[in-house]
Amino acid sequence: MVARVQVPGNAKRGEIIDIRIAIQHKMETGFRFDLFGKPIPKNVVNEVVCRYNGAEIFRAELGSGIAANPYMQFSTIAEASGEIVFDWVDDAGERGTERASITVSA
Amino acid sequence: MPRPHRRRFLVTLAALGLLPRAGVRPAGAAENDLAPIIAKITSGKALQPGRVRIETPLLADNGHSVPVRLTVESPMSAADHVSTISLLSDRNPRPVIATYHLGPRAGRARIATRVRLNGTQRIWAIARMSDGSCWSGHADIVVTESACLDGS
Amino acid sequence: MLPRSLRHACALACLFVWTCTQIGPVFAADAERPSPLRSGIEFTSADVRSLQDDDFQNPGMLWVTRGEELWRVAAGKSGKSCADCHQRAETSMKGVAARYPVYDAAAGDVVNLEGRINLCRTHRQAAKPLVYESENMLALTTYVAHQSRGARVEGAVPTELRASFERGRERYRKRIGQMDLACTHCHQQNWGRTLLAQTISQGHGNAYPAYRLEWQSLGSLQRRLRACYFGVRAEMPPYQSPELLDLEVYLAWRGRGLTIETPGVRR
């Protein structure tokens, strides 16, 4: 699963920064049929967790109402230099992870 | 380039009653009963209107991908912050679109995403605060339909 | 999800186009190329435009990212990756998409970008060709074409391409399908008009491969062309058929000077 994350490379301590993620995923609703008329089973990225230096800062539970190739933007306070890591899983149990580092100055 | 026939063309269409609202569903009645879902989110507490804003186009030109931005008024401090935001649809086959968990480290309660909407409808965002109070906002969206089937 | 209303909308669409054609010769002059030349993005909503312009939100960029990964993956008996021969795509592939389709002397035929990539797969990497419209083919094509974003479509018609060009041009004017319409009826004579909620563009290929909200995915120019065949209830030519390749040659000429947008975003 390809994904892209966007985190500012540098920030000032206490600054509110925007974080964005996009994951390549069909977000199969379970309401579609293949060419042979067989229903395509539901398979969506159902959870995305974001951790900042190990601590969870954001979690999303997603359903089939989220558009294909899910995109999300949220914010966090820049506290310390380190890593922002995303982990996600879909209904088929396939997992993905993507990380970005941030340098925080006083 | 002069287009002398354009007018006649539009008049013909208008006569056929095709111009206004064509391709747009009239704002239909809600199909989902959101009450039990909301009761679960609020743990039965009263749902208060306000503090939650949904920004979305009034008219979405494709129901497969509609931009939505949720903002909740909150100091987002350790003592007073948003804990969850639930996004609900009154017409999608599955009414709960997403649930977001956040906390004081978010700095501000603002989330942007893109959703699928099964036709013209009202969407709701319910914010549950750290003190247990629940607030709601909603937005009405007209979803236009594809002009043609695409079997490619 | 909405079969009934979709069918309804389609009936309206047919009626619209029928009305269009029955009113008579809508415009006397069927000029060869639309004037002024305008990219399809200009006919889309503010939302679609902002999606295309935002390199992070543009979902097509996920295919660029995937293509960038594949560029470095060794394939076939050669054990070579694209990068082993072409190094950095940012330099080696810059402007390449602006020249395609081309005539390939070795193949003795018209070759589009997808075809060229498969020639490298089979001849240079000794690997199996990628299936047309497969995720990997789309990713590599998008990645290569993306290196020409901002370049202008050249649309040259050298002598060797002439025959293909003429066939494409003829095809563009040939009525097809149950709706008995030619490409030119929509994209030359009626661009700028609204078909229900959709504005008909001039029908250029400068955004492709592009992400279409309707597909909820990225697709090639040929997929878009097939969608137009389907729209007029004509049989869809197979991918890489001479018919579609000839149209690609004609479209490049017709849209020469437009800026490449790959990955474009369309409704």
Short mmCIF file of C-alpha atoms in Angstrom, two decimals:
data_model
loop_
_atom_site.label_atom_id
_atom_site.label_comp_id
_atom_site.label_asym_id
_atom_site.label_seq_id
_atom_site.Cartn_x
_atom_site.Cartn_y
_atom_site.Cartn_z
CA MET A 1 0.00 0.00 0.00
CA VAL A 2 1.51 3.26 -1.13
CA ALA A 3 0.98 6.25 1.12
CA ARG A 4 2.21 9.78 1.37
CA VAL A 5 2.50 11.82 4.55
CA GLN A 6 3.20 15.49 4.93
CA VAL A 7 4.70 16.94 8.09
CA PRO A 8 6.65 20.20 8.21
CA GLY A 9 10.36 19.40 8.47
CA ASN A 10 10.94 22.20 10.97
CA ALA A 11 8.72 23.88 13.53
CA LYS A 12 8.94 26.05 16.64
CA ARG A 13 8.08 24.47 19.98
CA GLY A 14 4.42 25.06 20.78
CA GLU A 15 3.50 25.81 17.18
CA ILE A 16 0.37 24.13 15.80
CA ILE A 17 1.35 22.20 12.71
CA ASP A 18 -0.76 20.55 10.02
CA ILE A 19 -0.29 16.90 9.25
CA ARG A 20 -1.63 15.24 6.12
CA ILE A 21 -1.83 11.66 4.94
CA ALA A 22 -3.05 10.02 1.74
CA ILE A 23 -3.23 6.25 1.32
CA GLN A 24 -3.69 4.42 -1.98
CA HIS A 25 -6.65 2.17 -1.27
CA LYS A 26 -9.86 1.39 -3.15
CA MET A 27 -11.99 1.66 0.00
CA GLU A 28 -14.18 -1.08 -1.46
CA THR A 29 -17.71 -0.49 -0.21
CA GLY A 30 -19.02 -4.03 -0.48
CA PHE A 31 -21.85 -2.74 -2.68
CA ARG A 32 -20.10 -3.22 -5.99
CA PHE A 33 -20.01 -6.16 -8.36
CA ASP A 34 -17.21 -7.50 -10.51
CA LEU A 35 -17.48 -8.15 -14.26
CA PHE A 36 -19.00 -11.56 -13.58
CA GLY A 37 -21.68 -10.17 -11.32
CA LYS A 38 -20.06 -11.43 -8.16
CA PRO A 39 -20.20 -9.00 -5.23
CA ILE A 40 -16.82 -7.51 -4.33
CA PRO A 41 -16.37 -7.86 -0.56
CA LYS A 42 -16.11 -4.76 1.57
CA ASN A 43 -12.53 -3.82 2.25
CA VAL A 44 -11.70 -0.42 3.66
CA VAL A 45 -8.86 1.00 5.70
CA ASN A 46 -10.75 0.88 8.97
CA GLU A 47 -8.25 2.45 11.32
CA VAL A 48 -5.44 4.96 11.04
CA VAL A 49 -3.35 5.79 14.11
CA CYS A 50 -0.80 8.58 14.35
CA ARG A 51 1.90 8.56 17.01
CA TYR A 52 4.35 11.34 17.80
CA ASN A 53 7.50 10.01 19.45
CA GLY A 54 5.53 6.97 20.50
CA ALA A 55 2.48 8.68 22.00
CA GLU A 56 -0.84 8.48 20.17
CA ILE A 57 -1.95 11.93 19.06
CA PHE A 58 -4.73 11.04 16.63
CA ARG A 59 -6.81 8.04 15.67
CA ALA A 60 -9.46 7.66 13.00
CA GLU A 61 -11.97 4.87 12.56
CA LEU A 62 -13.07 4.88 8.95
CA GLY A 63 -15.97 3.30 7.09
CA SER A 64 -17.01 2.86 3.48
CA GLY A 65 -18.28 6.45 3.48
CA ILE A 66 -14.72 7.69 3.16
CA ALA A 67 -13.68 8.38 -0.43
CA ALA A 68 -11.31 6.00 -2.24
CA ASN A 69 -7.64 6.75 -1.60
CA PRO A 70 -8.42 8.22 1.82
CA TYR A 71 -7.04 11.63 2.61
CA MET A 72 -6.93 13.29 6.01
CA GLN A 73 -5.60 16.47 7.48
CA PHE A 74 -5.42 17.27 11.19
CA SER A 75 -3.11 19.16 13.50
CA THR A 76 -0.81 18.72 16.46
CA ILE A 77 1.39 20.87 18.66
CA ALA A 78 5.09 20.62 17.84
CA GLU A 79 6.61 19.48 21.11
CA ALA A 80 9.96 17.88 20.43
CA SER A 81 12.10 16.75 17.56
CA GLY A 82 11.50 13.19 16.53
CA GLU A 83 9.27 10.99 14.46
CA ILE A 84 5.65 11.05 13.49
CA VAL A 85 4.51 7.57 12.56
CA PHE A 86 1.29 6.43 10.92
CA ASP A 87 -0.02 2.88 11.12
CA TRP A 88 -3.16 1.61 9.45
CA VAL A 89 -4.99 -1.60 8.71
CA ASP A 90 -7.74 -2.64 6.30
CA ASP A 91 -10.57 -5.17 6.61
CA ALA A 92 -8.41 -7.84 4.94
CA GLY A 93 -5.85 -7.38 7.69
CA GLU A 94 -3.28 -5.73 5.45
CA ARG A 95 -1.20 -3.22 7.36
CA GLY A 96 0.71 -0.17 6.30
CA THR A 97 3.06 2.25 7.95
CA GLU A 98 4.66 5.52 6.96
CA ARG A 99 6.83 7.95 8.93
CA ALA A 100 8.20 11.46 8.77
CA SER A 101 10.67 13.28 10.97
CA ILE A 102 10.39 16.73 12.42
CA THR A 103 12.96 19.07 13.94
CA VAL A 104 11.57 21.30 16.66
CA SER A 105 13.49 24.37 17.80
CA ALA A 106 12.93 26.42 20.94
CA MET B 1 -17.54 32.78 -32.96
CA PRO B 2 -21.25 33.63 -33.16
CA ARG B 3 -23.44 30.83 -31.91
CA PRO B 4 -26.85 31.65 -33.33
CA HIS B 5 -28.32 28.29 -32.47
CA ARG B 6 -27.32 28.26 -28.86
CA ARG B 7 -30.38 30.20 -27.81
CA ARG B 8 -32.77 28.03 -29.70
CA PHE B 9 -31.05 25.01 -28.29
CA LEU B 10 -31.44 26.22 -24.72
CA VAL B 11 -35.06 27.17 -25.32
CA THR B 12 -35.73 23.68 -26.64
CA LEU B 13 -34.18 22.17 -23.57
CA ALA B 14 -36.10 24.49 -21.29
CA ALA B 15 -39.33 23.57 -23.06
CA LEU B 16 -38.56 19.97 -22.36
CA GLY B 17 -38.24 20.90 -18.72
CA LEU B 18 -34.67 19.76 -18.65
CA LEU B 19 -32.78 22.81 -17.59
CA PRO B 20 -33.36 23.53 -13.93
CA ARG B 21 -32.57 20.80 -11.46
CA ALA B 22 -31.73 18.34 -14.16
CA GLY B 23 -29.54 15.61 -12.77
CA VAL B 24 -30.09 16.82 -9.23
CA ARG B 25 -32.20 14.87 -6.80
CA PRO B 26 -34.65 16.95 -4.86
CA ALA B 27 -33.58 17.19 -1.23
CA GLY B 28 -34.93 13.84 -0.17
CA ALA B 29 -36.13 12.77 3.20
CA ALA B 30 -33.55 11.25 5.48
CA GLU B 31 -33.28 7.51 5.04
CA ASN B 32 -31.29 6.73 8.15
CA ASP B 33 -32.58 6.94 11.67
CA LEU B 34 -29.59 8.50 13.36
CA ALA B 35 -31.18 8.73 16.82
CA PRO B 36 -29.89 5.40 18.17
CA ILE B 37 -26.41 6.07 16.81
CA ILE B 38 -26.36 9.52 18.36
CA ALA B 39 -27.66 8.15 21.67
CA LYS B 40 -24.70 5.79 21.73
CA ILE B 41 -22.21 8.58 21.05
CA THR B 42 -23.69 10.85 23.71
CA SER B 43 -24.28 8.03 26.18
CA GLY B 44 -27.84 9.25 26.31
CA LYS B 45 -26.94 12.83 27.28
CA ALA B 46 -28.60 15.78 25.61
CA LEU B 47 -27.15 16.78 22.26
CA GLN B 48 -26.67 20.54 22.08
CA PRO B 49 -26.61 22.37 18.78
CA GLY B 50 -23.54 24.53 18.21
CA ARG B 51 -19.74 24.71 18.45
CA VAL B 52 -19.37 22.32 15.49
CA ARG B 53 -18.95 23.60 11.97
CA ILE B 54 -18.96 21.57 8.77
CA GLU B 55 -17.53 23.21 5.69
CA THR B 56 -18.38 21.58 2.39
CA PRO B 57 -19.49 22.74 -1.04
CA LEU B 58 -23.23 23.39 -1.26
CA LEU B 59 -23.16 21.48 -4.49
CA ALA B 60 -20.91 18.45 -4.90
CA ASP B 61 -20.33 17.51 -8.50
CA ASN B 62 -19.49 13.91 -7.75
CA GLY B 63 -20.77 11.92 -4.82
CA HIS B 64 -17.68 9.69 -4.85
CA SER B 65 -15.46 12.38 -3.37
CA VAL B 66 -16.79 15.38 -1.51
CA PRO B 67 -14.44 17.59 0.52
CA VAL B 68 -15.45 18.07 4.15
CA ARG B 69 -13.81 20.13 6.87
CA LEU B 70 -14.86 19.83 10.51
CA THR B 71 -14.05 22.49 13.09
CA VAL B 72 -15.03 22.43 16.73
CA GLU B 73 -14.79 25.46 19.02
CA SER B 74 -12.72 24.35 21.98
CA PRO B 75 -9.71 25.61 23.95
CA MET B 76 -8.18 22.15 23.43
CA SER B 77 -6.54 22.30 26.87
CA ALA B 78 -5.88 19.31 29.12
CA ALA B 79 -8.96 20.23 31.13
CA ASP B 80 -11.26 21.15 28.28
CA HIS B 81 -10.92 19.54 24.88
CA VAL B 82 -12.67 17.57 22.18
CA SER B 83 -12.33 13.79 22.64
CA THR B 84 -14.14 12.49 19.59
CA ILE B 85 -15.82 13.79 16.48
CA SER B 86 -18.26 11.50 14.67
CA LEU B 87 -19.33 12.18 11.13
CA LEU B 88 -22.75 10.82 10.19
CA SER B 89 -24.76 10.61 6.99
CA ASP B 90 -28.52 10.60 6.81
CA ARG B 91 -28.60 8.74 3.50
CA ASN B 92 -25.53 6.58 3.07
CA PRO B 93 -26.10 2.83 3.39
CA ARG B 94 -23.76 2.92 6.38
CA PRO B 95 -24.58 6.02 8.41
CA VAL B 96 -21.31 6.33 10.34
CA ILE B 97 -18.75 7.80 7.95
CA ALA B 98 -15.90 8.16 10.44
CA THR B 99 -14.99 8.66 14.07
CA TYR B 100 -11.95 10.73 15.00
CA HIS B 101 -10.24 10.54 18.38
CA LEU B 102 -8.21 13.53 19.39
CA GLY B 103 -6.98 15.30 22.47
CA PRO B 104 -5.26 18.40 23.83
CA ARG B 105 -2.13 17.69 21.80
CA ALA B 106 -4.05 18.49 18.64
CA GLY B 107 -3.83 22.21 19.46
CA ARG B 108 -7.00 22.83 17.54
CA ALA B 109 -9.94 20.65 16.61
CA ARG B 110 -9.95 20.76 12.85
CA ILE B 111 -10.05 17.81 10.47
CA ALA B 112 -10.32 17.70 6.71
CA THR B 113 -11.16 14.68 4.58
CA ARG B 114 -13.12 13.57 1.53
CA VAL B 115 -16.28 11.49 1.78
CA ARG B 116 -18.71 9.51 -0.35
CA LEU B 117 -22.28 10.73 -0.35
CA ASN B 118 -25.07 8.60 -1.68
CA GLY B 119 -27.13 11.47 -3.06
CA THR B 120 -28.37 14.79 -1.79
CA GLN B 121 -28.53 14.80 1.98
CA ARG B 122 -27.66 16.26 5.36
CA ILE B 123 -24.50 15.25 7.15
CA TRP B 124 -23.93 15.62 10.86
CA ALA B 125 -20.86 16.02 13.01
CA ILE B 126 -21.14 15.21 16.71
CA ALA B 127 -18.35 16.35 19.02
CA ARG B 128 -17.96 14.78 22.40
CA MET B 129 -16.03 16.98 24.84
CA SER B 130 -13.76 15.94 27.71
CA ASP B 131 -16.52 16.93 30.17
CA GLY B 132 -18.90 14.53 28.45
CA SER B 133 -21.05 17.21 26.83
CA CYS B 134 -21.97 16.67 23.20
CA TRP B 135 -22.41 19.25 20.47
CA SER B 136 -23.59 19.01 16.92
CA GLY B 137 -23.43 20.74 13.59
CA HIS B 138 -24.79 19.81 10.20
CA ALA B 139 -24.55 20.68 6.54
CA ASP B 140 -26.84 20.12 3.58
CA ILE B 141 -25.23 19.02 0.36
CA VAL B 142 -26.74 18.68 -3.06
CA VAL B 143 -25.06 15.88 -4.96
CA THR B 144 -25.36 15.99 -8.72
CA GLU B 145 -25.36 12.75 -10.60
CA SER B 146 -23.26 11.58 -13.47
CA ALA B 147 -24.48 12.61 -16.86
CA CYS B 148 -23.63 9.27 -18.35
CA LEU B 149 -22.87 5.77 -17.28
CA ASP B 150 -19.25 4.88 -17.64
CA GLY B 151 -18.53 1.28 -18.54
CA SER B 152 -14.93 1.85 -19.54
CA MET C 1 -25.13 2.82 -6.35
CA LEU C 2 -27.96 4.69 -8.01
CA PRO C 3 -28.85 2.62 -11.02
CA ARG C 4 -32.30 4.03 -11.57
CA SER C 5 -31.37 7.66 -11.32
CA LEU C 6 -28.27 7.02 -13.37
CA ARG C 7 -30.35 5.51 -16.10
CA HIS C 8 -32.64 8.48 -15.87
CA ALA C 9 -29.73 10.88 -16.14
CA CYS C 10 -28.44 8.97 -19.11
CA ALA C 11 -31.75 9.17 -20.87
CA LEU C 12 -31.63 12.92 -20.39
CA ALA C 13 -28.12 12.98 -21.74
CA CYS C 14 -29.18 11.11 -24.83
CA LEU C 15 -32.07 13.46 -25.33
CA PHE C 16 -29.74 16.40 -24.95
CA VAL C 17 -27.39 15.16 -27.59
CA TRP C 18 -30.22 14.14 -29.85
CA THR C 19 -31.64 17.65 -29.54
CA CYS C 20 -28.22 18.99 -30.36
CA THR C 21 -27.95 17.10 -33.58
CA GLN C 22 -31.55 17.54 -34.68
CA ILE C 23 -31.41 21.32 -34.49
CA GLY C 24 -29.42 21.13 -37.66
CA PRO C 25 -25.92 22.07 -38.59
CA VAL C 26 -25.18 23.68 -35.26
CA PHE C 27 -22.19 25.59 -36.50
CA ALA C 28 -21.39 26.10 -40.09
CA ALA C 29 -17.65 25.89 -39.74
CA ASP C 30 -16.30 22.74 -38.23
CA ALA C 31 -12.82 24.10 -37.74
CA GLU C 32 -10.10 21.52 -37.35
CA ARG C 33 -9.04 22.59 -33.92
CA PRO C 34 -10.99 24.39 -31.23
CA SER C 35 -10.12 28.02 -30.76
CA PRO C 36 -9.04 29.22 -28.31
CA LEU C 37 -7.42 25.98 -27.20
CA ARG C 38 -8.45 25.18 -23.63
CA SER C 39 -7.47 22.34 -21.35
CA GLY C 40 -10.21 20.20 -19.84
CA ILE C 41 -9.29 21.48 -16.38
CA GLU C 42 -10.80 24.85 -17.27
CA PHE C 43 -14.20 23.21 -17.57
CA THR C 44 -14.15 21.60 -14.14
CA SER C 45 -15.39 22.84 -10.77
CA ALA C 46 -13.32 24.82 -8.29
CA ASP C 47 -13.04 21.67 -6.17
CA VAL C 48 -11.58 19.56 -8.98
CA ARG C 49 -9.20 22.36 -9.91
CA SER C 50 -7.92 22.75 -6.37
CA LEU C 51 -7.53 18.99 -6.09
CA GLN C 52 -5.37 18.94 -9.21
CA ASP C 53 -3.32 21.93 -8.10
CA ASP C 54 -2.52 20.59 -4.63
CA ASP C 55 0.33 18.13 -5.11
CA PHE C 56 -0.44 16.50 -1.82
CA GLN C 57 -4.19 16.12 -2.18
CA ASN C 58 -4.11 15.19 -5.87
CA PRO C 59 -4.81 11.44 -5.58
CA GLY C 60 -2.92 10.82 -8.83
CA MET C 61 0.29 11.62 -6.98
CA LEU C 62 -0.05 8.27 -5.21
CA TRP C 63 0.52 6.60 -8.60
CA VAL C 64 3.52 8.86 -9.15
CA THR C 65 4.92 7.70 -5.81
CA ARG C 66 4.28 4.07 -6.73
CA GLY C 67 5.87 4.60 -10.15
CA GLU C 68 8.93 6.10 -8.52
CA GLU C 69 9.31 2.94 -6.45
CA LEU C 70 8.87 0.67 -9.48
CA TRP C 71 11.43 2.69 -11.44
CA ARG C 72 14.08 1.29 -9.14
CA VAL C 73 12.89 -2.31 -9.05
CA ALA C 74 14.89 -4.81 -11.15
CA ALA C 75 12.74 -6.91 -13.47
CA GLY C 76 13.11 -9.82 -15.89
CA LYS C 77 16.11 -11.89 -16.92
CA SER C 78 18.22 -8.74 -17.37
CA GLY C 79 18.07 -8.10 -13.64
CA LYS C 80 17.95 -4.42 -14.51
CA SER C 81 15.65 -1.67 -13.31
CA CYS C 82 14.52 1.32 -15.34
CA ALA C 83 16.89 3.40 -13.22
CA ASP C 84 19.87 1.21 -14.17
CA CYS C 85 19.59 2.40 -17.77
CA HIS C 86 17.77 5.72 -17.48
CA GLN C 87 19.16 6.95 -14.13
CA ARG C 88 17.14 9.85 -12.78
CA ALA C 89 13.76 10.08 -14.46
CA GLU C 90 13.63 13.81 -13.59
CA THR C 91 16.26 14.39 -16.26
CA SER C 92 16.09 11.40 -18.60
CA MET C 93 12.28 11.40 -18.96
CA LYS C 94 11.76 15.15 -18.99
CA GLY C 95 9.73 16.18 -22.03
CA VAL C 96 9.40 12.61 -23.32
CA ALA C 97 5.63 12.37 -22.86
CA ALA C 98 5.19 15.62 -24.81
CA ARG C 99 6.45 13.82 -27.95
CA TYR C 100 4.28 10.71 -27.74
CA PRO C 101 2.81 8.82 -29.54
CA VAL C 102 5.74 8.30 -31.93
CA TYR C 103 6.49 6.07 -34.86
CA ASP C 104 8.88 3.32 -33.88
CA ALA C 105 10.93 2.02 -36.78
CA ALA C 106 11.92 -1.19 -35.01
CA ALA C 107 8.32 -2.00 -34.12
CA GLY C 108 7.22 -0.67 -37.50
CA ASP C 109 4.24 0.89 -35.80
CA VAL C 110 2.81 3.72 -33.75
CA VAL C 111 3.88 3.49 -30.12
CA ASN C 112 2.34 5.39 -27.23
CA LEU C 113 4.01 5.86 -23.86
CA GLU C 114 2.56 2.65 -22.47
CA GLY C 115 3.73 0.78 -25.56
CA ARG C 116 7.22 2.23 -25.21
CA ILE C 117 7.43 1.18 -21.57
CA ASN C 118 6.43 -2.35 -22.56
CA LEU C 119 9.06 -2.38 -25.34
CA CYS C 120 11.64 -1.62 -22.64
CA ARG C 121 10.15 -4.35 -20.46
CA THR C 122 10.35 -7.00 -23.17
CA HIS C 123 13.42 -5.93 -25.16
CA ARG C 124 15.64 -4.34 -22.53
CA GLN C 125 14.63 -6.02 -19.30
CA ALA C 126 13.67 -9.39 -20.79
CA ALA C 127 10.57 -9.21 -18.62
CA LYS C 128 6.92 -9.91 -19.27
CA PRO C 129 5.01 -6.94 -20.67
CA LEU C 130 2.79 -5.16 -18.18
CA VAL C 131 -0.93 -5.60 -18.66
CA TYR C 132 -2.51 -2.49 -20.09
CA GLU C 133 -4.34 -0.46 -17.41
CA SER C 134 -2.85 -2.61 -14.64
CA GLU C 135 -1.81 -0.73 -11.51
CA ASN C 136 1.89 -1.12 -12.32
CA MET C 137 1.49 0.05 -15.91
CA LEU C 138 -0.51 3.06 -14.76
CA ALA C 139 2.04 3.87 -12.06
CA LEU C 140 5.04 3.73 -14.42
CA THR C 141 3.28 5.66 -17.19
CA THR C 142 2.12 8.31 -14.76
CA TYR C 143 5.58 8.60 -13.24
CA VAL C 144 7.22 8.98 -16.66
CA ALA C 145 4.57 11.41 -17.97
CA HIS C 146 4.72 13.43 -14.75
CA GLN C 147 8.33 14.33 -15.62
CA SER C 148 6.87 16.35 -18.51
CA ARG C 149 4.34 18.23 -16.42
CA GLY C 150 4.40 21.84 -17.57
CA ALA C 151 5.87 20.97 -20.97
CA ARG C 152 3.80 21.65 -24.05
CA VAL C 153 2.29 18.91 -26.14
CA GLU C 154 4.33 18.81 -29.35
CA GLY C 155 1.86 16.98 -31.54
CA ALA C 156 4.20 16.81 -34.49
CA VAL C 157 3.11 14.69 -37.44
CA PRO C 158 6.24 13.44 -39.22
CA THR C 159 5.78 11.58 -42.49
CA GLU C 160 5.86 8.16 -40.81
CA LEU C 161 2.93 9.15 -38.58
CA ARG C 162 0.91 10.65 -41.40
CA ALA C 163 -1.17 7.59 -42.21
CA SER C 164 -2.06 7.01 -38.59
CA PHE C 165 -2.89 10.69 -38.17
CA GLU C 166 -5.23 10.66 -41.17
CA ARG C 167 -7.03 7.58 -39.87
CA GLY C 168 -7.40 9.24 -36.47
CA ARG C 169 -8.73 12.40 -38.03
CA GLU C 170 -11.29 10.44 -40.02
CA ARG C 171 -12.26 8.43 -36.98
CA TYR C 172 -12.81 11.66 -35.06
CA ARG C 173 -15.50 12.65 -37.53
CA LYS C 174 -17.15 9.30 -37.95
CA ARG C 175 -20.55 8.82 -36.34
CA ILE C 176 -20.59 5.82 -34.06
CA GLY C 177 -22.83 3.96 -31.65
CA GLN C 178 -26.55 3.89 -31.08
CA MET C 179 -26.47 7.62 -30.53
CA ASP C 180 -24.88 8.06 -33.94
CA LEU C 181 -22.46 10.74 -32.82
CA ALA C 182 -18.86 11.51 -33.67
CA CYS C 183 -16.24 12.92 -31.32
CA THR C 184 -16.48 16.17 -33.19
CA HIS C 185 -20.16 16.63 -32.35
CA CYS C 186 -19.36 16.93 -28.69
CA HIS C 187 -15.79 18.17 -28.45
CA GLN C 188 -15.56 20.43 -31.50
CA GLN C 189 -19.07 21.72 -32.06
CA ASN C 190 -20.43 21.78 -28.54
CA TRP C 191 -17.61 22.33 -26.10
CA GLY C 192 -18.46 24.75 -23.34
CA ARG C 193 -22.06 23.59 -23.26
CA THR C 194 -23.51 21.99 -20.22
CA LEU C 195 -24.70 18.45 -20.39
CA LEU C 196 -26.72 18.24 -17.19
CA ALA C 197 -24.19 19.13 -14.54
CA GLN C 198 -21.21 18.39 -16.75
CA THR C 199 -19.57 20.86 -19.09
CA ILE C 200 -18.29 19.31 -22.29
CA SER C 201 -14.63 20.16 -22.78
CA GLN C 202 -12.63 20.25 -25.96
CA GLY C 203 -11.62 16.66 -25.27
CA HIS C 204 -7.85 16.87 -25.02
CA GLY C 205 -5.45 14.28 -23.67
CA ASN C 206 -3.00 16.57 -21.87
CA ALA C 207 -4.04 15.49 -18.35
CA TYR C 208 -3.62 11.75 -18.78
CA PRO C 209 -3.08 9.40 -17.10
CA ALA C 210 -5.53 11.26 -14.89
CA TYR C 211 -7.45 10.63 -11.70
CA ARG C 212 -11.19 10.63 -12.31
CA LEU C 213 -13.55 10.98 -9.38
CA GLU C 214 -16.06 8.91 -11.35
CA TRP C 215 -13.57 6.03 -11.59
CA GLN C 216 -12.39 6.57 -8.03
CA SER C 217 -9.06 5.79 -9.55
CA LEU C 218 -6.45 6.83 -12.03
CA GLY C 219 -6.81 5.80 -15.66
CA SER C 220 -5.11 6.10 -19.02
CA LEU C 221 -6.16 8.27 -21.94
CA GLN C 222 -7.42 5.14 -23.69
CA ARG C 223 -9.68 4.38 -20.77
CA ARG C 224 -11.15 7.86 -21.11
CA LEU C 225 -11.63 7.34 -24.85
CA ARG C 226 -13.34 4.03 -24.20
CA ALA C 227 -15.65 5.84 -21.77
CA CYS C 228 -16.66 8.17 -24.62
CA TYR C 229 -17.38 5.18 -26.87
CA PHE C 230 -19.48 3.71 -24.09
CA GLY C 231 -21.24 7.04 -23.64
CA VAL C 232 -22.54 7.00 -27.20
CA ARG C 233 -23.37 3.29 -26.96
CA ALA C 234 -20.65 2.20 -29.33
CA GLU C 235 -18.57 -0.90 -28.94
CA MET C 236 -15.40 -0.05 -27.05
CA PRO C 237 -12.24 -0.78 -29.04
CA PRO C 238 -9.74 -2.90 -27.10
CA TYR C 239 -6.80 -1.24 -25.37
CA GLN C 240 -3.86 -0.60 -27.73
CA SER C 241 -6.02 -1.26 -30.78
CA PRO C 242 -4.97 0.65 -33.92
CA GLU C 243 -8.20 2.62 -33.63
CA LEU C 244 -7.32 4.08 -30.23
CA LEU C 245 -3.67 4.62 -31.14
CA ASP C 246 -4.68 6.56 -34.26
CA LEU C 247 -6.99 8.70 -32.14
CA GLU C 248 -4.14 9.36 -29.71
CA VAL C 249 -1.98 10.57 -32.61
CA TYR C 250 -4.74 12.85 -33.84
CA LEU C 251 -5.48 14.16 -30.33
CA ALA C 252 -1.82 15.06 -29.76
CA TRP C 253 -1.86 17.13 -32.93
CA ARG C 254 -5.22 18.65 -32.10
CA GLY C 255 -4.05 19.63 -28.61
CA ARG C 256 -0.51 20.68 -29.50
CA GLY C 257 0.64 23.60 -27.37
CA LEU C 258 -1.43 22.60 -24.34
CA THR C 259 0.43 22.10 -21.09
CA ILE C 260 0.84 18.56 -19.78
CA GLU C 261 -0.88 18.18 -16.40
CA THR C 262 -0.17 14.55 -15.51
CA PRO C 263 -1.54 13.48 -13.14
CA GLY C 264 -4.59 15.57 -13.96
CA VAL C 265 -7.80 15.37 -11.95
CA ARG C 266 -11.15 15.16 -13.65
CA ARG C 267 -14.69 14.61 -12.60
#
